[in-house]
C-alpha cells in the first residue's frame, strides 16, 4: 500500500451508539470501503450490550474492529455509566453543572488511544461522533476541546493526524437525516442508546428521549423501535 493511500485511511471510534454508527457510515462514504477500521473501548461500562452492538455493526459493515480495554474509569468511579450503585439522573448536578453520566476525561483518553492506534496503522484520520449542538453537557465533546486535543496529539506524536467530527454542529434530527442519506438506517436498528441498558429501550431515560426526539423531528421511524415492534420488518 502506498503512503498516499494510507493517508486517506480512517479509524472510527465506534461505541455501538447511534452517533458513532452514523460516523462509521460517513467514513465509509468519504474514505471508501476497505479504507476504514473501527476502534471500540471496553471501559467497564455497566451495559455490556454496547460492546455487542458495536461488534455486530462493524461486522455488518465489513469493517475490521479493534477492542481496546481501558478499565481505569471503572476504578475511578463516581459516574452513572460505570458504577452500578449510581442511577442515571435527568438534568445536571447543581455544583458541577454536568449530568451524572459524565465520565471525566473519557473522550480525551479515547481519542488519544485512537490516535495512537491510527499512528500504528499509518492512518492519518480519526473520526468521532462528538457533538456540541444538543450535546449532553459533556465539555470534552465541544469543538474547542477537540481542536486543542488534535493540536496536542500532532505535537506530542509528531504526526499529522486529523480528528474529524462530522456531527459537531448537527442537531439529533440532522444526524438522523444524514444517516438516511448515508444508508445507515438499517445499521441503526442494531445500535444501543438507552442509559438503562435494556432492549427494547426504556423510552424514559434522557438518552432515549433525546433519540426519540431526533427521529420525530426528522419524520423518520427509528429502525431500533421498528425492530422490536415488528420483528419481521425490513430492518430486523
Ligand atoms: Zn432508556
mmCIF file of C-alpha atoms and ligand atoms in Angstrom:
data_model
loop_
_atom_site.group_PDB
_atom_site.id
_atom_site.type_symbol
_atom_site.label_atom_id
_atom_site.label_comp_id
_atom_site.label_asym_id
_atom_site.label_seq_id
_atom_site.Cartn_x
_atom_site.Cartn_y
_atom_site.Cartn_z
ATOM 1 C CA UNK A 1 0.000 0.000 0.000
ATOM 2 C CA UNK A 2 1.375 3.405 -0.928
ATOM 3 C CA UNK A 3 1.939 6.136 1.620
ATOM 4 C CA UNK A 4 -0.640 8.315 -0.123
ATOM 5 C CA UNK A 5 -3.322 5.628 0.170
ATOM 6 C CA UNK A 6 -2.585 5.174 3.852
ATOM 7 C CA UNK A 7 -3.025 8.892 4.440
ATOM 8 C CA UNK A 8 -6.619 8.582 3.327
ATOM 9 C CA UNK A 9 -7.472 5.795 5.734
ATOM 10 C CA UNK A 10 -9.555 6.412 8.798
ATOM 11 C CA UNK A 11 -10.114 4.948 12.230
ATOM 12 C CA UNK A 12 -13.640 5.424 13.583
ATOM 13 C CA UNK A 13 -14.370 5.455 17.320
ATOM 14 C CA UNK A 14 -17.361 3.090 17.419
ATOM 15 C CA UNK A 15 -19.287 2.847 20.685
ATOM 16 C CA UNK A 16 -22.283 0.952 19.360
ATOM 17 C CA UNK A 17 -24.489 4.041 19.620
ATOM 18 C CA UNK A 18 -26.424 5.997 17.044
ATOM 19 C CA UNK A 19 -23.906 8.799 16.512
ATOM 20 C CA UNK A 20 -20.781 6.672 16.194
ATOM 21 C CA UNK A 21 -22.574 4.281 13.832
ATOM 22 C CA UNK A 22 -23.578 7.204 11.630
ATOM 23 C CA UNK A 23 -19.928 8.297 11.713
ATOM 24 C CA UNK A 24 -18.826 4.845 10.585
ATOM 25 C CA UNK A 25 -21.024 5.152 7.502
ATOM 26 C CA UNK A 26 -19.847 8.728 6.969
ATOM 27 C CA UNK A 27 -16.253 7.442 6.946
ATOM 28 C CA UNK A 28 -17.092 4.573 4.586
ATOM 29 C CA UNK A 29 -18.673 7.103 2.242
ATOM 30 C CA UNK A 30 -15.812 9.572 2.466
ATOM 31 C CA UNK A 31 -12.781 7.292 2.560
ATOM 32 C CA UNK A 32 -14.199 4.212 0.840
ATOM 33 C CA UNK A 33 -14.847 0.649 1.927
ATOM 34 C CA UNK A 34 -11.586 -1.074 2.756
ATOM 35 C CA UNK A 35 -10.094 2.219 3.934
ATOM 36 C CA UNK A 36 -11.837 2.289 7.290
ATOM 37 C CA UNK A 37 -11.311 0.493 10.595
ATOM 38 C CA UNK A 38 -13.164 0.819 13.888
ATOM 39 C CA UNK A 39 -11.945 1.003 17.464
ATOM 40 C CA UNK A 40 -14.207 0.270 20.421
ATOM 41 C CA UNK A 41 -13.323 0.885 24.061
ATOM 42 C CA UNK A 42 -14.204 -1.553 26.781
ATOM 43 C CA UNK A 43 -14.041 0.905 29.681
ATOM 44 C CA UNK A 44 -16.019 -1.124 32.177
ATOM 45 C CA UNK A 45 -19.345 0.279 31.032
ATOM 46 C CA UNK A 46 -22.235 -1.187 33.002
ATOM 47 C CA UNK A 47 -24.112 -2.014 29.866
ATOM 48 C CA UNK A 48 -22.074 -4.631 28.066
ATOM 49 C CA UNK A 49 -24.748 -4.686 25.385
ATOM 50 C CA UNK A 50 -22.964 -1.656 23.860
ATOM 51 C CA UNK A 51 -19.951 -3.820 23.066
ATOM 52 C CA UNK A 52 -22.105 -6.486 21.415
ATOM 53 C CA UNK A 53 -23.829 -3.816 19.320
ATOM 54 C CA UNK A 54 -20.509 -2.306 18.214
ATOM 55 C CA UNK A 55 -19.159 -5.710 17.179
ATOM 56 C CA UNK A 56 -22.295 -6.518 15.192
ATOM 57 C CA UNK A 57 -22.356 -3.116 13.473
ATOM 58 C CA UNK A 58 -18.686 -3.357 12.480
ATOM 59 C CA UNK A 59 -19.148 -6.906 11.171
ATOM 60 C CA UNK A 60 -22.206 -5.968 9.123
ATOM 61 C CA UNK A 61 -20.349 -3.026 7.609
ATOM 62 C CA UNK A 62 -17.406 -5.286 6.797
ATOM 63 C CA UNK A 63 -15.138 -3.093 8.897
ATOM 64 C CA UNK A 64 -12.248 -4.548 10.912
ATOM 65 C CA UNK A 65 -12.699 -3.716 14.596
ATOM 66 C CA UNK A 66 -10.214 -3.480 17.432
ATOM 67 C CA UNK A 67 -11.466 -3.554 21.026
ATOM 68 C CA UNK A 68 -9.187 -1.791 23.489
ATOM 69 C CA UNK A 69 -9.648 -2.401 27.225
ATOM 70 C CA UNK A 70 -9.410 0.668 29.475
ATOM 71 C CA UNK A 71 -10.540 -0.283 32.961
ATOM 72 C CA UNK A 72 -9.311 2.844 34.716
ATOM 73 C CA UNK A 73 -12.625 4.711 34.550
ATOM 74 C CA UNK A 74 -14.423 1.987 36.468
ATOM 75 C CA UNK A 75 -11.724 2.191 39.165
ATOM 76 C CA UNK A 76 -12.085 5.987 39.343
ATOM 77 C CA UNK A 77 -15.857 5.610 39.799
ATOM 78 C CA UNK A 78 -18.203 8.464 40.593
ATOM 79 C CA UNK A 79 -20.344 8.305 37.469
ATOM 80 C CA UNK A 80 -23.522 6.530 36.460
ATOM 81 C CA UNK A 81 -22.105 4.869 33.351
ATOM 82 C CA UNK A 82 -19.559 2.663 35.112
ATOM 83 C CA UNK A 83 -20.945 2.391 38.677
ATOM 84 C CA UNK A 84 -23.943 0.182 39.209
ATOM 85 C CA UNK A 85 -24.751 1.899 42.528
ATOM 86 C CA UNK A 86 -25.372 5.243 40.831
ATOM 87 C CA UNK A 87 -28.635 5.772 38.966
ATOM 88 C CA UNK A 88 -28.763 7.943 35.870
ATOM 89 C CA UNK A 89 -30.295 11.310 36.805
ATOM 90 C CA UNK A 90 -32.089 13.623 34.433
ATOM 91 C CA UNK A 91 -30.694 17.163 34.309
ATOM 92 C CA UNK A 92 -27.390 18.354 35.717
ATOM 93 C CA UNK A 93 -25.605 18.310 39.052
ATOM 94 C CA UNK A 94 -26.146 21.603 40.889
ATOM 95 C CA UNK A 95 -22.441 22.011 41.629
ATOM 96 C CA UNK A 96 -20.694 20.757 38.503
ATOM 97 C CA UNK A 97 -23.485 21.726 36.076
ATOM 98 C CA UNK A 98 -22.832 18.374 34.374
ATOM 99 C CA UNK A 99 -25.014 15.256 34.058
ATOM 100 C CA UNK A 100 -24.009 12.376 36.319
ATOM 101 C CA UNK A 101 -23.321 10.245 33.257
ATOM 102 C CA UNK A 102 -20.244 12.399 32.644
ATOM 103 C CA UNK A 103 -17.077 10.309 32.783
ATOM 104 C CA UNK A 104 -14.311 12.877 33.314
ATOM 105 C CA UNK A 105 -11.637 12.721 30.640
ATOM 106 C CA UNK A 106 -13.282 9.866 28.781
ATOM 107 C CA UNK A 107 -13.287 11.325 25.280
ATOM 108 C CA UNK A 108 -9.824 12.786 25.734
ATOM 109 C CA UNK A 109 -8.436 9.370 26.667
ATOM 110 C CA UNK A 110 -10.410 7.578 23.955
ATOM 111 C CA UNK A 111 -9.207 9.922 21.244
ATOM 112 C CA UNK A 112 -5.628 9.716 22.473
ATOM 113 C CA UNK A 113 -5.681 5.914 22.280
ATOM 114 C CA UNK A 114 -7.472 6.091 18.917
ATOM 115 C CA UNK A 115 -4.749 8.404 17.626
ATOM 116 C CA UNK A 116 -2.078 6.027 18.951
ATOM 117 C CA UNK A 117 -3.705 3.111 17.132
ATOM 118 C CA UNK A 118 -4.070 5.220 13.964
ATOM 119 C CA UNK A 119 -0.362 6.037 14.246
ATOM 120 C CA UNK A 120 0.471 2.325 14.477
ATOM 121 C CA UNK A 121 -1.627 1.645 11.404
ATOM 122 C CA UNK A 122 -0.208 4.596 9.463
ATOM 123 C CA UNK A 123 -3.683 6.138 9.285
ATOM 124 C CA UNK A 124 -3.940 9.928 9.325
ATOM 125 C CA UNK A 125 -7.609 10.262 10.205
ATOM 126 C CA UNK A 126 -9.663 9.621 13.316
ATOM 127 C CA UNK A 127 -13.448 10.031 13.220
ATOM 128 C CA UNK A 128 -15.582 10.618 16.295
ATOM 129 C CA UNK A 129 -19.290 11.298 16.761
ATOM 130 C CA UNK A 130 -18.978 14.003 19.410
ATOM 131 C CA UNK A 131 -21.384 16.905 19.078
ATOM 132 C CA UNK A 132 -21.868 20.183 20.867
ATOM 133 C CA UNK A 133 -25.161 21.223 19.297
ATOM 134 C CA UNK A 134 -27.584 19.411 21.550
ATOM 135 C CA UNK A 135 -24.732 17.893 23.458
ATOM 136 C CA UNK A 136 -25.469 16.171 26.729
ATOM 137 C CA UNK A 137 -23.413 18.654 28.677
ATOM 138 C CA UNK A 138 -20.060 16.972 28.177
ATOM 139 C CA UNK A 139 -17.348 19.615 27.838
ATOM 140 C CA UNK A 140 -14.948 17.221 26.087
ATOM 141 C CA UNK A 141 -17.416 16.940 23.188
ATOM 142 C CA UNK A 142 -17.049 20.596 22.283
ATOM 143 C CA UNK A 143 -15.134 21.733 19.242
ATOM 144 C CA UNK A 144 -12.652 23.833 21.213
ATOM 145 C CA UNK A 145 -11.630 20.810 23.286
ATOM 146 C CA UNK A 146 -11.304 18.559 20.224
ATOM 147 C CA UNK A 147 -9.266 21.120 18.295
ATOM 148 C CA UNK A 148 -6.929 21.630 21.229
ATOM 149 C CA UNK A 149 -6.516 17.863 21.616
ATOM 150 C CA UNK A 150 -5.814 17.436 17.900
ATOM 151 C CA UNK A 151 -3.077 20.046 18.161
ATOM 152 C CA UNK A 152 -1.650 18.341 21.257
ATOM 153 C CA UNK A 153 -1.623 14.948 19.505
ATOM 154 C CA UNK A 154 0.076 16.403 16.438
ATOM 155 C CA UNK A 155 2.779 17.914 18.594
ATOM 156 C CA UNK A 156 3.058 15.023 21.023
ATOM 157 C CA UNK A 157 3.302 12.310 18.362
ATOM 158 C CA UNK A 158 4.941 14.489 15.692
ATOM 159 C CA UNK A 159 2.383 13.089 13.321
ATOM 160 C CA UNK A 160 -0.144 14.854 11.082
ATOM 161 C CA UNK A 161 -3.338 13.360 12.466
ATOM 162 C CA UNK A 162 -6.759 14.882 11.789
ATOM 163 C CA UNK A 163 -9.752 14.377 14.077
ATOM 164 C CA UNK A 164 -12.969 14.509 12.066
ATOM 165 C CA UNK A 165 -16.194 15.422 13.852
ATOM 166 C CA UNK A 166 -18.912 15.228 11.183
ATOM 167 C CA UNK A 167 -21.731 15.639 13.718
ATOM 168 C CA UNK A 168 -20.248 18.523 15.702
ATOM 169 C CA UNK A 169 -22.857 21.128 14.766
ATOM 170 C CA UNK A 170 -25.725 18.868 13.799
ATOM 171 C CA UNK A 171 -28.943 18.520 15.758
ATOM 172 C CA UNK A 172 -30.135 14.994 16.517
ATOM 173 C CA UNK A 173 -32.695 15.361 13.707
ATOM 174 C CA UNK A 174 -29.960 16.393 11.270
ATOM 175 C CA UNK A 175 -27.918 13.374 12.319
ATOM 176 C CA UNK A 176 -30.895 11.110 11.608
ATOM 177 C CA UNK A 177 -31.305 12.701 8.178
ATOM 178 C CA UNK A 178 -27.605 12.231 7.498
ATOM 179 C CA UNK A 179 -27.887 8.561 8.470
ATOM 180 C CA UNK A 180 -30.631 8.138 5.901
ATOM 181 C CA UNK A 181 -28.564 9.796 3.164
ATOM 182 C CA UNK A 182 -25.600 7.560 4.015
ATOM 183 C CA UNK A 183 -27.691 4.385 4.000
ATOM 184 C CA UNK A 184 -27.003 3.877 7.702
ATOM 185 C CA UNK A 185 -30.610 3.460 8.848
ATOM 186 C CA UNK A 186 -30.566 -0.368 8.739
ATOM 187 C CA UNK A 187 -27.445 -0.320 10.927
ATOM 188 C CA UNK A 188 -29.189 1.974 13.434
ATOM 189 C CA UNK A 189 -31.535 -0.925 14.201
ATOM 190 C CA UNK A 190 -28.574 -2.554 15.948
ATOM 191 C CA UNK A 191 -27.423 0.486 17.911
ATOM 192 C CA UNK A 192 -27.761 0.975 21.633
ATOM 193 C CA UNK A 193 -28.654 4.282 23.247
ATOM 194 C CA UNK A 194 -30.625 3.577 26.428
ATOM 195 C CA UNK A 195 -28.867 4.545 29.676
ATOM 196 C CA UNK A 196 -30.761 1.784 31.442
ATOM 197 C CA UNK A 197 -29.142 -0.802 29.196
ATOM 198 C CA UNK A 198 -32.347 -2.565 28.233
ATOM 199 C CA UNK A 199 -33.725 -3.823 24.929
ATOM 200 C CA UNK A 200 -36.244 -2.787 23.838
ATOM 201 C CA UNK A 201 -35.101 0.655 25.036
ATOM 202 C CA UNK A 202 -36.861 2.059 28.135
ATOM 203 C CA UNK A 203 -38.073 5.189 26.340
ATOM 204 C CA UNK A 204 -37.842 7.170 29.588
ATOM 205 C CA UNK A 205 -34.173 7.938 30.240
ATOM 206 C CA UNK A 206 -32.533 11.154 28.919
ATOM 207 C CA UNK A 207 -30.727 9.249 26.133
ATOM 208 C CA UNK A 208 -33.890 7.502 24.934
ATOM 209 C CA UNK A 209 -35.811 10.788 24.993
ATOM 210 C CA UNK A 210 -33.155 12.646 23.007
ATOM 211 C CA UNK A 211 -33.019 9.864 20.428
ATOM 212 C CA UNK A 212 -36.807 9.725 20.068
ATOM 213 C CA UNK A 213 -36.983 13.491 19.690
ATOM 214 C CA UNK A 214 -34.405 13.425 16.882
ATOM 215 C CA UNK A 215 -36.266 10.787 14.899
ATOM 216 C CA UNK A 216 -39.596 12.546 15.475
ATOM 217 C CA UNK A 217 -38.239 15.896 14.258
ATOM 218 C CA UNK A 218 -36.717 14.223 11.189
ATOM 219 C CA UNK A 219 -40.029 12.467 10.482
ATOM 220 C CA UNK A 220 -38.285 9.091 10.301
ATOM 221 C CA UNK A 221 -39.243 5.941 12.194
ATOM 222 C CA UNK A 222 -36.442 4.726 14.437
ATOM 223 C CA UNK A 223 -35.362 1.348 12.992
ATOM 224 C CA UNK A 224 -34.467 0.186 16.513
ATOM 225 C CA UNK A 225 -38.032 0.736 17.722
ATOM 226 C CA UNK A 226 -39.354 -0.770 14.500
ATOM 227 C CA UNK A 227 -37.257 -3.879 15.095
ATOM 228 C CA UNK A 228 -38.970 -4.571 18.409
ATOM 229 C CA UNK A 229 -42.454 -3.644 17.266
ATOM 230 C CA UNK A 230 -42.280 -5.657 14.067
ATOM 231 C CA UNK A 231 -39.647 -8.377 14.414
ATOM 232 C CA UNK A 232 -40.038 -9.380 10.759
ATOM 233 C CA UNK A 233 -39.727 -5.824 9.468
ATOM 234 C CA UNK A 234 -37.103 -4.883 6.859
ATOM 235 C CA UNK A 235 -34.596 -3.711 9.469
ATOM 236 C CA UNK A 236 -34.590 -6.905 11.505
HETATM 237 ZN ZN1 LIG B 1 -33.612 4.457 28.048
#
